[in-house]
Coordinates of C-alpha atoms in Angstrom, one line a residue:
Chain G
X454 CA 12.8 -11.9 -22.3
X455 CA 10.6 -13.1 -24.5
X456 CA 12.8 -16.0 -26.0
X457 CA 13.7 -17.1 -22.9
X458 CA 11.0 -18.1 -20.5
X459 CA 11.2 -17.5 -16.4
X460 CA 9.6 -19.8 -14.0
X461 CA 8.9 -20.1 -10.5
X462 CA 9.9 -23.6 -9.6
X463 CA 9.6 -23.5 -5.9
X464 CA 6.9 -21.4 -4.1
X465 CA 5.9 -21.5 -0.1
X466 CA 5.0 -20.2 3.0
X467 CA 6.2 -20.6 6.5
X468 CA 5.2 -23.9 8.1
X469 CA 2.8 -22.4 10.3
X470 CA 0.9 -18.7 9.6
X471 CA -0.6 -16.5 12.0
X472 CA 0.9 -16.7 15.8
X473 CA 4.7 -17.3 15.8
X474 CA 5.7 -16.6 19.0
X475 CA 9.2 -18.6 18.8
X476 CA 10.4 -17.7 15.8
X477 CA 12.1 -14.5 14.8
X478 CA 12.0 -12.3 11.7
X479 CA 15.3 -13.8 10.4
X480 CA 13.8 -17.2 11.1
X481 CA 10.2 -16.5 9.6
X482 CA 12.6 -15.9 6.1
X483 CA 14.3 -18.7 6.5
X484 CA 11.5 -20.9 6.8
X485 CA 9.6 -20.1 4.2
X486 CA 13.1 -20.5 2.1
X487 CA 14.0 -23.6 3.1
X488 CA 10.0 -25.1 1.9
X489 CA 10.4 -23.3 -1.2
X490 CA 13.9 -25.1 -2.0
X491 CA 12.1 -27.8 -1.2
X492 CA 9.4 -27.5 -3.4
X493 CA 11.8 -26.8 -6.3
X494 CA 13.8 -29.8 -5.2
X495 CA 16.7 -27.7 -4.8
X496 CA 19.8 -26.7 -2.5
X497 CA 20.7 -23.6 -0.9
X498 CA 24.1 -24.3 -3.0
X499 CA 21.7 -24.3 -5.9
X500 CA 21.0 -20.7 -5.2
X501 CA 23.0 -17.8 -7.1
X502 CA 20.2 -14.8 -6.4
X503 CA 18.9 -13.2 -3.4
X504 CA 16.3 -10.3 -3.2
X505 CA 13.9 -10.0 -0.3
X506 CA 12.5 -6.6 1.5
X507 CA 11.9 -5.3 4.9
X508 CA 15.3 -7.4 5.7
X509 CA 18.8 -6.7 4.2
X510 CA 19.3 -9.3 1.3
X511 CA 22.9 -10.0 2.8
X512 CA 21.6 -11.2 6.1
X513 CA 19.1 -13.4 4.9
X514 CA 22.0 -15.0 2.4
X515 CA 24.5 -15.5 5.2
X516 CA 21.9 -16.8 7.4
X517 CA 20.9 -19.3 4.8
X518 CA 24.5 -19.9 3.4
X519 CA 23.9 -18.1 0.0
X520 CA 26.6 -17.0 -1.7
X521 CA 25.1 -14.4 -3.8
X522 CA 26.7 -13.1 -7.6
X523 CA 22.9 -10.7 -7.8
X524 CA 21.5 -8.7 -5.0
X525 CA 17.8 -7.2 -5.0
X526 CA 16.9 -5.2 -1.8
X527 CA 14.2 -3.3 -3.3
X528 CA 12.3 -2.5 0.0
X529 CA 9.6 0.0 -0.9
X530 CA 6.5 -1.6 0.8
X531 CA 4.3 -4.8 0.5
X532 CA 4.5 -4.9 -3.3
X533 CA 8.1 -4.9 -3.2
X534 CA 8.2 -8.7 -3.6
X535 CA 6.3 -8.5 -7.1
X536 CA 9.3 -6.0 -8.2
X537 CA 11.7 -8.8 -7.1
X538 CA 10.5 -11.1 -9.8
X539 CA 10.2 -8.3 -12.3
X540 CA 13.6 -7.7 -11.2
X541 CA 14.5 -11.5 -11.5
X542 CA 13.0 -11.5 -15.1
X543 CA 15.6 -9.1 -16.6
X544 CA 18.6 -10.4 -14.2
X545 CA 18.0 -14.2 -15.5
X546 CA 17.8 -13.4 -19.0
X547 CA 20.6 -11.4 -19.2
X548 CA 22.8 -13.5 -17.5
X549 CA 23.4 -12.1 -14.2
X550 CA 22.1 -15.4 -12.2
X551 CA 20.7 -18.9 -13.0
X552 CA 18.6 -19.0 -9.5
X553 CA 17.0 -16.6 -7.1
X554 CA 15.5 -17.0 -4.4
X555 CA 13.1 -14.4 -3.5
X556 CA 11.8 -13.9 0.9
X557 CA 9.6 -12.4 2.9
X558 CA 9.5 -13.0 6.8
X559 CA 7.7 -11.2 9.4
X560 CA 6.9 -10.9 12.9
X561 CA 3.5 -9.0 12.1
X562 CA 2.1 -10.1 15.8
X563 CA 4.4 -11.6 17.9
X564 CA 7.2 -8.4 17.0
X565 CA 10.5 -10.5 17.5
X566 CA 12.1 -8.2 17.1
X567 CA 10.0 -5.0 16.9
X568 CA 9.8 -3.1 13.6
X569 CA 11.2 0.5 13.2
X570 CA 8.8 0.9 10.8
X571 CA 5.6 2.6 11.0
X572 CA 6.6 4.7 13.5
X573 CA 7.8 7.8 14.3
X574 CA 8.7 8.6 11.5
X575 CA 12.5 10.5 10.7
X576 CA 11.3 13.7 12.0
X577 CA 13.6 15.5 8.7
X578 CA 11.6 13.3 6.5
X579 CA 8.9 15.1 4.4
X580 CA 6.7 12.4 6.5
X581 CA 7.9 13.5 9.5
X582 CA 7.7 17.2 8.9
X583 CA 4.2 17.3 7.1
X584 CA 2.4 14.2 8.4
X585 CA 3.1 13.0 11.5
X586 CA 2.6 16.6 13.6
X587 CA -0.7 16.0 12.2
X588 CA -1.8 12.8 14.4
X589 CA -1.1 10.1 11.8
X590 CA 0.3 7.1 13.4
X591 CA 0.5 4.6 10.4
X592 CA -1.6 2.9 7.8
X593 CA -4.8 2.7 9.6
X594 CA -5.1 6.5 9.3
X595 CA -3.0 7.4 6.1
X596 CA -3.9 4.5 3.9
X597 CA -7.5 5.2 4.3
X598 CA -7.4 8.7 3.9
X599 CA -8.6 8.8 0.1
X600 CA -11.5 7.3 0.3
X601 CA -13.9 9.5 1.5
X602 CA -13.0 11.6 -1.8
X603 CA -13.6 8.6 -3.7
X604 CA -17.0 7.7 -1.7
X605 CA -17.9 11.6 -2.6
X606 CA -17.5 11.2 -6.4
X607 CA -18.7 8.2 -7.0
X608 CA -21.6 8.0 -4.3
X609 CA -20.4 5.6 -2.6
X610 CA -22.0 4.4 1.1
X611 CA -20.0 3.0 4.2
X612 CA -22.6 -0.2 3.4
X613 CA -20.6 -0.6 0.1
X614 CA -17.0 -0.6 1.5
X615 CA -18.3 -3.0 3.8
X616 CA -19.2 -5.8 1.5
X617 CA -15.2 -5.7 0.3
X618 CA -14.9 -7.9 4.0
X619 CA -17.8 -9.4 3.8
X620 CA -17.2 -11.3 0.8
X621 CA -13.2 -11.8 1.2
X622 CA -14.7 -13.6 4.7
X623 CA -16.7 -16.3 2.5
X624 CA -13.3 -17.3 0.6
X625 CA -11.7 -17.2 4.1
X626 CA -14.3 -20.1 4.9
X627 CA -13.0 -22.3 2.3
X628 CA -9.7 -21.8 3.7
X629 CA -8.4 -23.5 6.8
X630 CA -5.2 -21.8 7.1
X631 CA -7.0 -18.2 7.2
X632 CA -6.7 -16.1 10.3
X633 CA -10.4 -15.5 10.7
X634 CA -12.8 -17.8 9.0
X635 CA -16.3 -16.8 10.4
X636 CA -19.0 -15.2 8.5
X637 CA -19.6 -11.7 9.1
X638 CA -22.7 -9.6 7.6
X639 CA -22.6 -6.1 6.6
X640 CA -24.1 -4.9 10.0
X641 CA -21.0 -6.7 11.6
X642 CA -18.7 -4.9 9.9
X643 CA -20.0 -1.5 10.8
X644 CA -20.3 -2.3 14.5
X645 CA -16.8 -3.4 14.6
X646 CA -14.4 -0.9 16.5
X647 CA -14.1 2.6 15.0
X648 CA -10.4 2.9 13.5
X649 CA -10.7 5.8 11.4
X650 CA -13.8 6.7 9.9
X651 CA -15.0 5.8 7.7
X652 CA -13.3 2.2 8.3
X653 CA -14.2 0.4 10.9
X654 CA -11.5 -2.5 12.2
X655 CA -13.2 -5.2 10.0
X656 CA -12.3 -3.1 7.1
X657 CA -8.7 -3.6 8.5
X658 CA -6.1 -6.6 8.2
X659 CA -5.0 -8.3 11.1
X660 CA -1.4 -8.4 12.1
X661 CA 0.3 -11.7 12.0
X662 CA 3.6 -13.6 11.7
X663 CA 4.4 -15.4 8.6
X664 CA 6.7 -15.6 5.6
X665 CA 7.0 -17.4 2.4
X666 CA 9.7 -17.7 -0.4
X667 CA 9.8 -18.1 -4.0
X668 CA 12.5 -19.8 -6.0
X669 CA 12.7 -18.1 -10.1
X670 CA 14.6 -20.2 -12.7
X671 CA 14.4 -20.3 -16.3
X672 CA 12.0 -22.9 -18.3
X673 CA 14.6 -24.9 -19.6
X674 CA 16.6 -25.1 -15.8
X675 CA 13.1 -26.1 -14.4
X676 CA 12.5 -29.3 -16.7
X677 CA 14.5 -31.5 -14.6
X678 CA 13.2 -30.5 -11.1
X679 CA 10.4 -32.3 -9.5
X680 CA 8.6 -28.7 -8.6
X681 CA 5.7 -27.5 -11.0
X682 CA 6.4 -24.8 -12.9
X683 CA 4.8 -21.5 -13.3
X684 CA 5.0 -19.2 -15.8
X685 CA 6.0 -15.7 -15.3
X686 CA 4.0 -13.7 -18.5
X687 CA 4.7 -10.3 -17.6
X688 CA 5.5 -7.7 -14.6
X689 CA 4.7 -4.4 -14.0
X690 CA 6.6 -1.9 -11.3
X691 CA 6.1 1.5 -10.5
X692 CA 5.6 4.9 -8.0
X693 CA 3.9 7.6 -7.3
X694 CA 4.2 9.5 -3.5
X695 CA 5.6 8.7 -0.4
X696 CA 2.9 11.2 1.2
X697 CA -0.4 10.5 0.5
X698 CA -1.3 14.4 0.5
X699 CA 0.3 14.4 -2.8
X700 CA -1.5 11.7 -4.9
X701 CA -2.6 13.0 -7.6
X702 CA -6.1 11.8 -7.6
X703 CA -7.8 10.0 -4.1
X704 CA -9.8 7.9 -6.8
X705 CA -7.4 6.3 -8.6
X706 CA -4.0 5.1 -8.1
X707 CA -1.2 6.0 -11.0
X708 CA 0.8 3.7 -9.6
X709 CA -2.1 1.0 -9.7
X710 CA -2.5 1.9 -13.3
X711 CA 1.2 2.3 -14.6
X712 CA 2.0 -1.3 -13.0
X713 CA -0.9 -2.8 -13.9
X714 CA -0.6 -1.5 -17.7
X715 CA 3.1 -2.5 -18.1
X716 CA 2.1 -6.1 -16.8
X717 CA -0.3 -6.4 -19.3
X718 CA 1.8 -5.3 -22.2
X719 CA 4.6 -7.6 -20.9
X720 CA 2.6 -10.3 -21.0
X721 CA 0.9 -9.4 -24.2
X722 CA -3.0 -10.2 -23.2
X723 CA -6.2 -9.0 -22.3
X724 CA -7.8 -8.6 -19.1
X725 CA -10.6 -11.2 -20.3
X726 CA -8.0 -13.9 -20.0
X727 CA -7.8 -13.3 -16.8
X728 CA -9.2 -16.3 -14.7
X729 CA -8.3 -15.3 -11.4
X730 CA -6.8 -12.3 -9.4
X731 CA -4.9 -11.1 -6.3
X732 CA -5.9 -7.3 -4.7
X733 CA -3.5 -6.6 -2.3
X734 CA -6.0 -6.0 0.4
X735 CA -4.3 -4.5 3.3
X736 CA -8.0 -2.0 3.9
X737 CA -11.2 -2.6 2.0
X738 CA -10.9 0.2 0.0
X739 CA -7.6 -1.2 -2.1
X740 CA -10.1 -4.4 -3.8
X741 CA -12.1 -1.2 -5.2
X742 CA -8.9 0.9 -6.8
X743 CA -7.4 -2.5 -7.6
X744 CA -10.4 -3.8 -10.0
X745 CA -10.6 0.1 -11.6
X746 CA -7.4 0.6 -12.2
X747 CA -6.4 -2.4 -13.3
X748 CA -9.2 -2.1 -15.8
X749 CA -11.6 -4.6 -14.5
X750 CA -14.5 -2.2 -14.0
X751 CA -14.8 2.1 -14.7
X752 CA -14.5 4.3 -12.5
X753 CA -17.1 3.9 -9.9
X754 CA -18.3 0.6 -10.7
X755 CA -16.1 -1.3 -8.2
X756 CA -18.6 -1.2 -5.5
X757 CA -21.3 -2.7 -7.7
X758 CA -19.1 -5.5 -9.2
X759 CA -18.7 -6.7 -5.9
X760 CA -22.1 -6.4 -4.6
X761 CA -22.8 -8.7 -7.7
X762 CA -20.9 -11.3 -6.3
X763 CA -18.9 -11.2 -9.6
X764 CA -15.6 -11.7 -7.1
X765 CA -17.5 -13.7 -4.7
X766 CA -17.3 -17.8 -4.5
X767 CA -18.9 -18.7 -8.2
X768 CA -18.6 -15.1 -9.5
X769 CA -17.2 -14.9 -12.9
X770 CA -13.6 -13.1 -11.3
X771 CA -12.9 -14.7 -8.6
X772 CA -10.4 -12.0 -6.3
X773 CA -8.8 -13.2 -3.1
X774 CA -9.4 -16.3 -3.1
X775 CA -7.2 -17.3 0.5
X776 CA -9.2 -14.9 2.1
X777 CA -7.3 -11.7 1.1
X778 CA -4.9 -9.4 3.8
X779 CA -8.4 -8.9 5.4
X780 CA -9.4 -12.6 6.6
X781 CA -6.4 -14.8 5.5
X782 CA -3.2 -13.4 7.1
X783 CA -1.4 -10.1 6.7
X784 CA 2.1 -10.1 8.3
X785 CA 2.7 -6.0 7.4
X786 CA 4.2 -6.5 3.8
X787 CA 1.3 -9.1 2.0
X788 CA 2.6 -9.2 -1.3
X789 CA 4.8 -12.3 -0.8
X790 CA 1.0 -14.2 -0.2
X791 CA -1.1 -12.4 -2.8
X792 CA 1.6 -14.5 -5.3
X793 CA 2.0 -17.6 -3.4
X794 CA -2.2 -17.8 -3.9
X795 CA -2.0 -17.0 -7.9
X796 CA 0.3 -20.0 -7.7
X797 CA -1.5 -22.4 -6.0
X798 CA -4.1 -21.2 -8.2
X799 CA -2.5 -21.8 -11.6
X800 CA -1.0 -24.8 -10.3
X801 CA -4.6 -26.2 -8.9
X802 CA -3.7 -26.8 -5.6
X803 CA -5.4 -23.8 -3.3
X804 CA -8.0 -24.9 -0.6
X805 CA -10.6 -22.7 -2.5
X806 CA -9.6 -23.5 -6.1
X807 CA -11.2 -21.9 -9.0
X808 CA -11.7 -24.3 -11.4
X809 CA -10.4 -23.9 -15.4
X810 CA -7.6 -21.4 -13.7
X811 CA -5.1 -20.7 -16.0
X812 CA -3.9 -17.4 -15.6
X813 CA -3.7 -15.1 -12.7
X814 CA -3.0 -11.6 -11.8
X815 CA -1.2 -10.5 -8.3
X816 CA -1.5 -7.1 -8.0
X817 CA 0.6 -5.3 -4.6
X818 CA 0.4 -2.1 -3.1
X819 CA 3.6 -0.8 -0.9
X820 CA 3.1 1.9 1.4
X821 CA 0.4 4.5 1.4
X822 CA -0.6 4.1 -2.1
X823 CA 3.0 5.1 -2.5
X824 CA 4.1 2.0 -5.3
X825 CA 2.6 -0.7 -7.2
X826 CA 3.8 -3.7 -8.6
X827 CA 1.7 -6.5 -10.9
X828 CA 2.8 -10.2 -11.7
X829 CA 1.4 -12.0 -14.3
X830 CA 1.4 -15.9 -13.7
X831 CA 0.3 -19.0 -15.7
X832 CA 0.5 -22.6 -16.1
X833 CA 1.3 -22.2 -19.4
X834 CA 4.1 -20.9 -21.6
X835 CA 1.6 -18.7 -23.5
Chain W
X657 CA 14.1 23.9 21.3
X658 CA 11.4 23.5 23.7
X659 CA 8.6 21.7 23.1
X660 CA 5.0 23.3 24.6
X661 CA 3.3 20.6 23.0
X662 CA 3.0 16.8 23.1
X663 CA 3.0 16.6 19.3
X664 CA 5.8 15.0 16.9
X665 CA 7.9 17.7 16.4
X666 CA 9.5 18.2 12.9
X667 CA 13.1 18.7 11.9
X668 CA 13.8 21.3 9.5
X669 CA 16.2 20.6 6.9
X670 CA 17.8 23.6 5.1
X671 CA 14.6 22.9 1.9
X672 CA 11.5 23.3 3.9
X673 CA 13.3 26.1 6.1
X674 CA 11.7 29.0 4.5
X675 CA 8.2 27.1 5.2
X676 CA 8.3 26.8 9.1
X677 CA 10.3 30.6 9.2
X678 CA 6.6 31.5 7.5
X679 CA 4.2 29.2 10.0
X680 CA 6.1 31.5 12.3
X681 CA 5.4 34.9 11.2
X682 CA 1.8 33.7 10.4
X683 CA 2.6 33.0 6.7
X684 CA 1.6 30.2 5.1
X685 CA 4.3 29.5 1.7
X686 CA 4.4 27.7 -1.1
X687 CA 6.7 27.6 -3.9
X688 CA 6.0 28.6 -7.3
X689 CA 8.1 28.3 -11.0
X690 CA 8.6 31.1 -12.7
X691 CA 9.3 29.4 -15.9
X692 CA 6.4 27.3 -16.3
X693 CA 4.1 28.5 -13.8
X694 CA 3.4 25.4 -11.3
X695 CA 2.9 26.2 -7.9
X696 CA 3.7 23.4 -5.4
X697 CA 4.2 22.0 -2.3
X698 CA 6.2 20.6 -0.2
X699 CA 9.1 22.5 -0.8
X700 CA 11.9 22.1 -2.8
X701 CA 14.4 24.4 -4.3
X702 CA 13.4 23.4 -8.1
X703 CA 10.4 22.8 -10.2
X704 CA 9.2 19.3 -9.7
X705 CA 7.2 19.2 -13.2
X706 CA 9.8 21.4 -15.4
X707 CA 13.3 21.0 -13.0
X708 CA 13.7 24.7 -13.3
X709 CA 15.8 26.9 -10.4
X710 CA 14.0 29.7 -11.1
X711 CA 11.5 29.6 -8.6
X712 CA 9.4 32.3 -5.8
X713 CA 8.0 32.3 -3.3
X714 CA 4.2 32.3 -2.8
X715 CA 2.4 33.8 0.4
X716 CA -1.1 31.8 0.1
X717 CA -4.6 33.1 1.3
X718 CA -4.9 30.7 3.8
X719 CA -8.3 29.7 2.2
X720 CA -8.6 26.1 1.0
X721 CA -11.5 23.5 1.0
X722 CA -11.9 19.6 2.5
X723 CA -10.6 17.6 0.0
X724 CA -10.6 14.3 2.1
X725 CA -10.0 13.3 5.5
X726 CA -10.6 10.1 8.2
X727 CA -12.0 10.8 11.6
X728 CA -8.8 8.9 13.6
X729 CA -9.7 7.0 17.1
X730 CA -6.3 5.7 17.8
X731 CA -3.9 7.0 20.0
X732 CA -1.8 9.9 19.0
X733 CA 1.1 11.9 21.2
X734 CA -1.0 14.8 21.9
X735 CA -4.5 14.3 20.7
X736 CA -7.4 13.1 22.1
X737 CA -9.3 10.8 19.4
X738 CA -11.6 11.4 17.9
X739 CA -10.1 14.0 15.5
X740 CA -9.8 14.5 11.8
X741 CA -6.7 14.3 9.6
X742 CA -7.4 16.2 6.8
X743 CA -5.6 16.8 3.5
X744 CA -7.0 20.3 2.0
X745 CA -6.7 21.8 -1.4
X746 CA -5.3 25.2 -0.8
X747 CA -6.7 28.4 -3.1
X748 CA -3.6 28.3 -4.8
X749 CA -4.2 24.6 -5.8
X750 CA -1.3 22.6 -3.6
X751 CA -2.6 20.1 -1.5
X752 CA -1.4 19.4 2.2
X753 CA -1.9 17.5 4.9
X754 CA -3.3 19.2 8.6
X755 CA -6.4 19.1 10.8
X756 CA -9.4 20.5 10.5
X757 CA -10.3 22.0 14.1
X758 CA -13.0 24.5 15.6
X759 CA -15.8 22.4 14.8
X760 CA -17.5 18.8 16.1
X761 CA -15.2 15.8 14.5
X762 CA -18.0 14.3 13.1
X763 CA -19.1 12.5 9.4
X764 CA -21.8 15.4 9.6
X765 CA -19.5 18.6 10.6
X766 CA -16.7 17.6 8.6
X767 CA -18.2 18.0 4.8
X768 CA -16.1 17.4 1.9
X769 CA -15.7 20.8 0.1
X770 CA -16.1 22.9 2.7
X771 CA -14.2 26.5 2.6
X772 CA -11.7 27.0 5.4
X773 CA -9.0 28.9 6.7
X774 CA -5.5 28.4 7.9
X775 CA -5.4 29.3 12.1
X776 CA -1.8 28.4 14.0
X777 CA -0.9 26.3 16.9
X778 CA 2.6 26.7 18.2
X779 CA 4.3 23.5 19.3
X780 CA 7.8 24.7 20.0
X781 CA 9.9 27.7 20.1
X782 CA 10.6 27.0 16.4
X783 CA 7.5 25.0 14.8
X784 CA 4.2 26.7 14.3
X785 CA 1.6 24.1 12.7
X786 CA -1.0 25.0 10.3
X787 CA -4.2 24.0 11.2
X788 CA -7.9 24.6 9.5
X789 CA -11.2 25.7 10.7
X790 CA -14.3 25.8 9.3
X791 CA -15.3 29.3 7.5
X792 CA -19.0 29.0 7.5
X793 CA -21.2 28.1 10.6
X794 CA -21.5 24.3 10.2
X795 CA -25.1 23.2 11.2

């Protein structure tokens, strides 16, 4: 891996974000494929690997006309779109593929078609057997569940969560594709609809349609294509539980931690050289585990980094800058738009650019704290 | 099977069998190792830290505490929101998901650590659900 470097070449999201209504799923993918080809300056023909999630790979190849030689459906939740270019990494430099194309489309909003997923679940599935009697109807009340815990040991007030949304919503300002771009206060938040206490719904994503595509080449490939290259420094992947009664600790996520260390290793630096990061921010809780875990702050000290305005516009780590899940878009897997923002980010093109950004950290969630995965990106070859 | 209940009614697969025969008879089981010890939940028929075969059944207390929980106000087949789902650390030390009943579903009722004890609501002819109350008169 390390003597030959990986690149994303294209990277994009669907033309429009937010309320679809005529297209479907399929088409959301292709989309956001066809832009990213674009970007890269390269055909479908051009296009050797597939990988996508929440779709079968095969029917996003035929629909585009990929005939594919590698195959990546890992499909284990939001993040699962960081493992496909983890994934990509060891397939490229081992000679599996020259070119993969990685997709994500989804009818978050407009539900053409409607999702199977998140429920009811199989009713033989530990889920279905130990969770669902039990009232839990998706991520809004298992996602969350933790946090009390966390609020417990840490002393931790609803007023604190509540400035996760707060702050994401001033980045969402700079952004004119976000979903929801007015400023809320802290009172606003906790008048907002009860969902599940303690989270009220602006401490919840919004569902929307929208999609987005990367295209992962080698270095020496990407030198003759028009599209800007990124470089891919490291990736981390990893699990924990499908059933959020079984974490191990409501505090802190293994998974988070496992990812997020392997990342690092990979990409052989130090989280000071981090300019800019991506917490997969599908409930205002995840921002707090993500910086802890990750090993931006200790245990606890989350709340109060944030309450700084150390991730805020001008803080010293700026963290969701579109907006996040929360205020920019969240289509029901946000991985896919955590990275296309660390791109747009290292290659200085994002409505609320950071300035001096040269390396920046996506960091995904999939399912109910349930895996993790971590891409490290840059505009330079390290 | 005939449900009583408008809850989501589980499938039992031949691993988690011995679990709802127990909800049944007013037992509440967990597995435990007898080569290294770990007791654990949900079922399985081997060790999930050491892979051993060699595991026994465990008939728990039924006393456990509030590890953590959210007070749900969305619409569930057969609940009436608000109501707590709960995850709660048994005396044995396994955690599980359930709710915590038999008391106001409120932030003050509903304290983290707080003993309780296993109760049973049937949903069907086969499943029996275990459910939590509060031990102590919350104030």
């Amino acid at each position: 891996m390390k003597n030959q470097k990986l690149v994303v070449i294209g990277a994009a999201e669907t033309t429009s974000l937010g309320d679809i209504p005529h297209l479907s799923q399929v088409q959301l993918h292709a989309d956001g494929a066809l832009n990213a080809l674009a970007d890269a300056g390269l055909k479908i023909s051009d296009v050797d690997g597939i990988a996508t999630a929440g779709e079968n790979p095969i029917t996003i190849a035929q629909y585009l006309g990929i005939h594919p030689e590698w195959i990546d459906g890992t499909s284990v939740g939001g993040c699962s779109f960081m493992m496909h270019i983890r994934h990509s990494l060891s397939a490229i430099t081992s000679g599996l593929c020259k070119t993969i194309l990685i997709t994500h489309g989804e009818s978050g909003k407009s539900r053409i078609p409607p999702p199977e997923w998140p429920w009811p679940p199989r009713p033989g599935s530990y889920e279905g057997q130990f969770e669902a009697p039990f009232g839990t109807m998706g991520p809004p009340d298992l996602l969350t569940i933790p946090f009390l815990r966390y609020m417990e040991d840490y002393n931790i007030t609803v007023e604190d969560l509540a400035m996760v949304p707060v702050i994401q919503r001033e980045w969402a300002a700079l952004n004119p594709k976000a979903w929801f771009k007015e400023p809320i206060t802290v009172q606003d938040v906790l008048d907002s609809k009860m969902i599940a206490y303690p989270f009220t719904l602006f401490m919840c994503c919004p569902r929307t349609d929208g999609g987005g595509a990367l295209v992962i080449t080698t270095e020496e490939r990407a030198k003759d294509l028009p599209g800007k290259e990124v470089y891919v420094l490291g990736a981390g992947e990893s699990g924990e539980t499908m059933l959020i009664s079984q974490m191990q600790d409501f505090t802190t996520s293994r998974a988070f931690k496992t990812s997020a260390n392997r990342a690092f290793l990979e990409a052989g630096i130090e989280r000071e050289d981090v300019d800019h990061l991506m917490l997969y921010d599908a409930f205002a809780h995840l921002p707090i585990y993500g910086l802890e875990d990750l090993g931006f702050c200790e245990r606890g000290e989350a709340p109060n980094f944030i309450r700084d305005r150390n991730t805020a516009p001008g803080g010293r780590l700026p963290v969701n800058t579109n907006g996040g899940g929360l205020s920019y878009m969240h289509s029901g897997m946000y991985g896919m738009y955590a990275m296309q923002e660390s791109i747009r980010q290292v290659r200085k093109v994002a409505a609320a650019q950071v300035p001096d950004v040269k390396i920046s950290v996506a960091h995904g969630i999939g399912g109910m704290f349930s895996a993790s995965g971590t891409v490290i990106f840059s505009n330079q070859p390290n | 099977m005939h449900p009583t209940s408008d809850k989501f009614i589980p499938f039992i697969t031949p691993e988690t069998r011995h679990f709802w025969e127990g909800t049944k008879l007013g037992e509440l089981r967990i597995q435990k190792c007898d080569s290294c010890g770990h007791k654990y939940f949900p079922p399985r028929p081997f060790c999930p830290k050491c892979s051993s075969k060699d595991i026994s059944l465990v008939l728990c207390s039924g006393e456990a505490k509030l590890y953590s929980y959210v007070i749900s106000h969305l619409p569930a087949p057969g609940f009436k929101p608000p109501f707590s789902i709960a995850v709660v650390e048994l005396l044995e030390g396994p955690r599980l998901m359930s709710n915590v009943i038999g008391c106001p579903q409120t932030p003050s009722s509903l304290l983290l650590d707080m003993p309780l004890a296993v109760v049973y609501e049937k949903l069907s002819d086969e499943i029996i659900l275990p459910l939590f109350k509060p031990t102590e008169k919350i104030v």
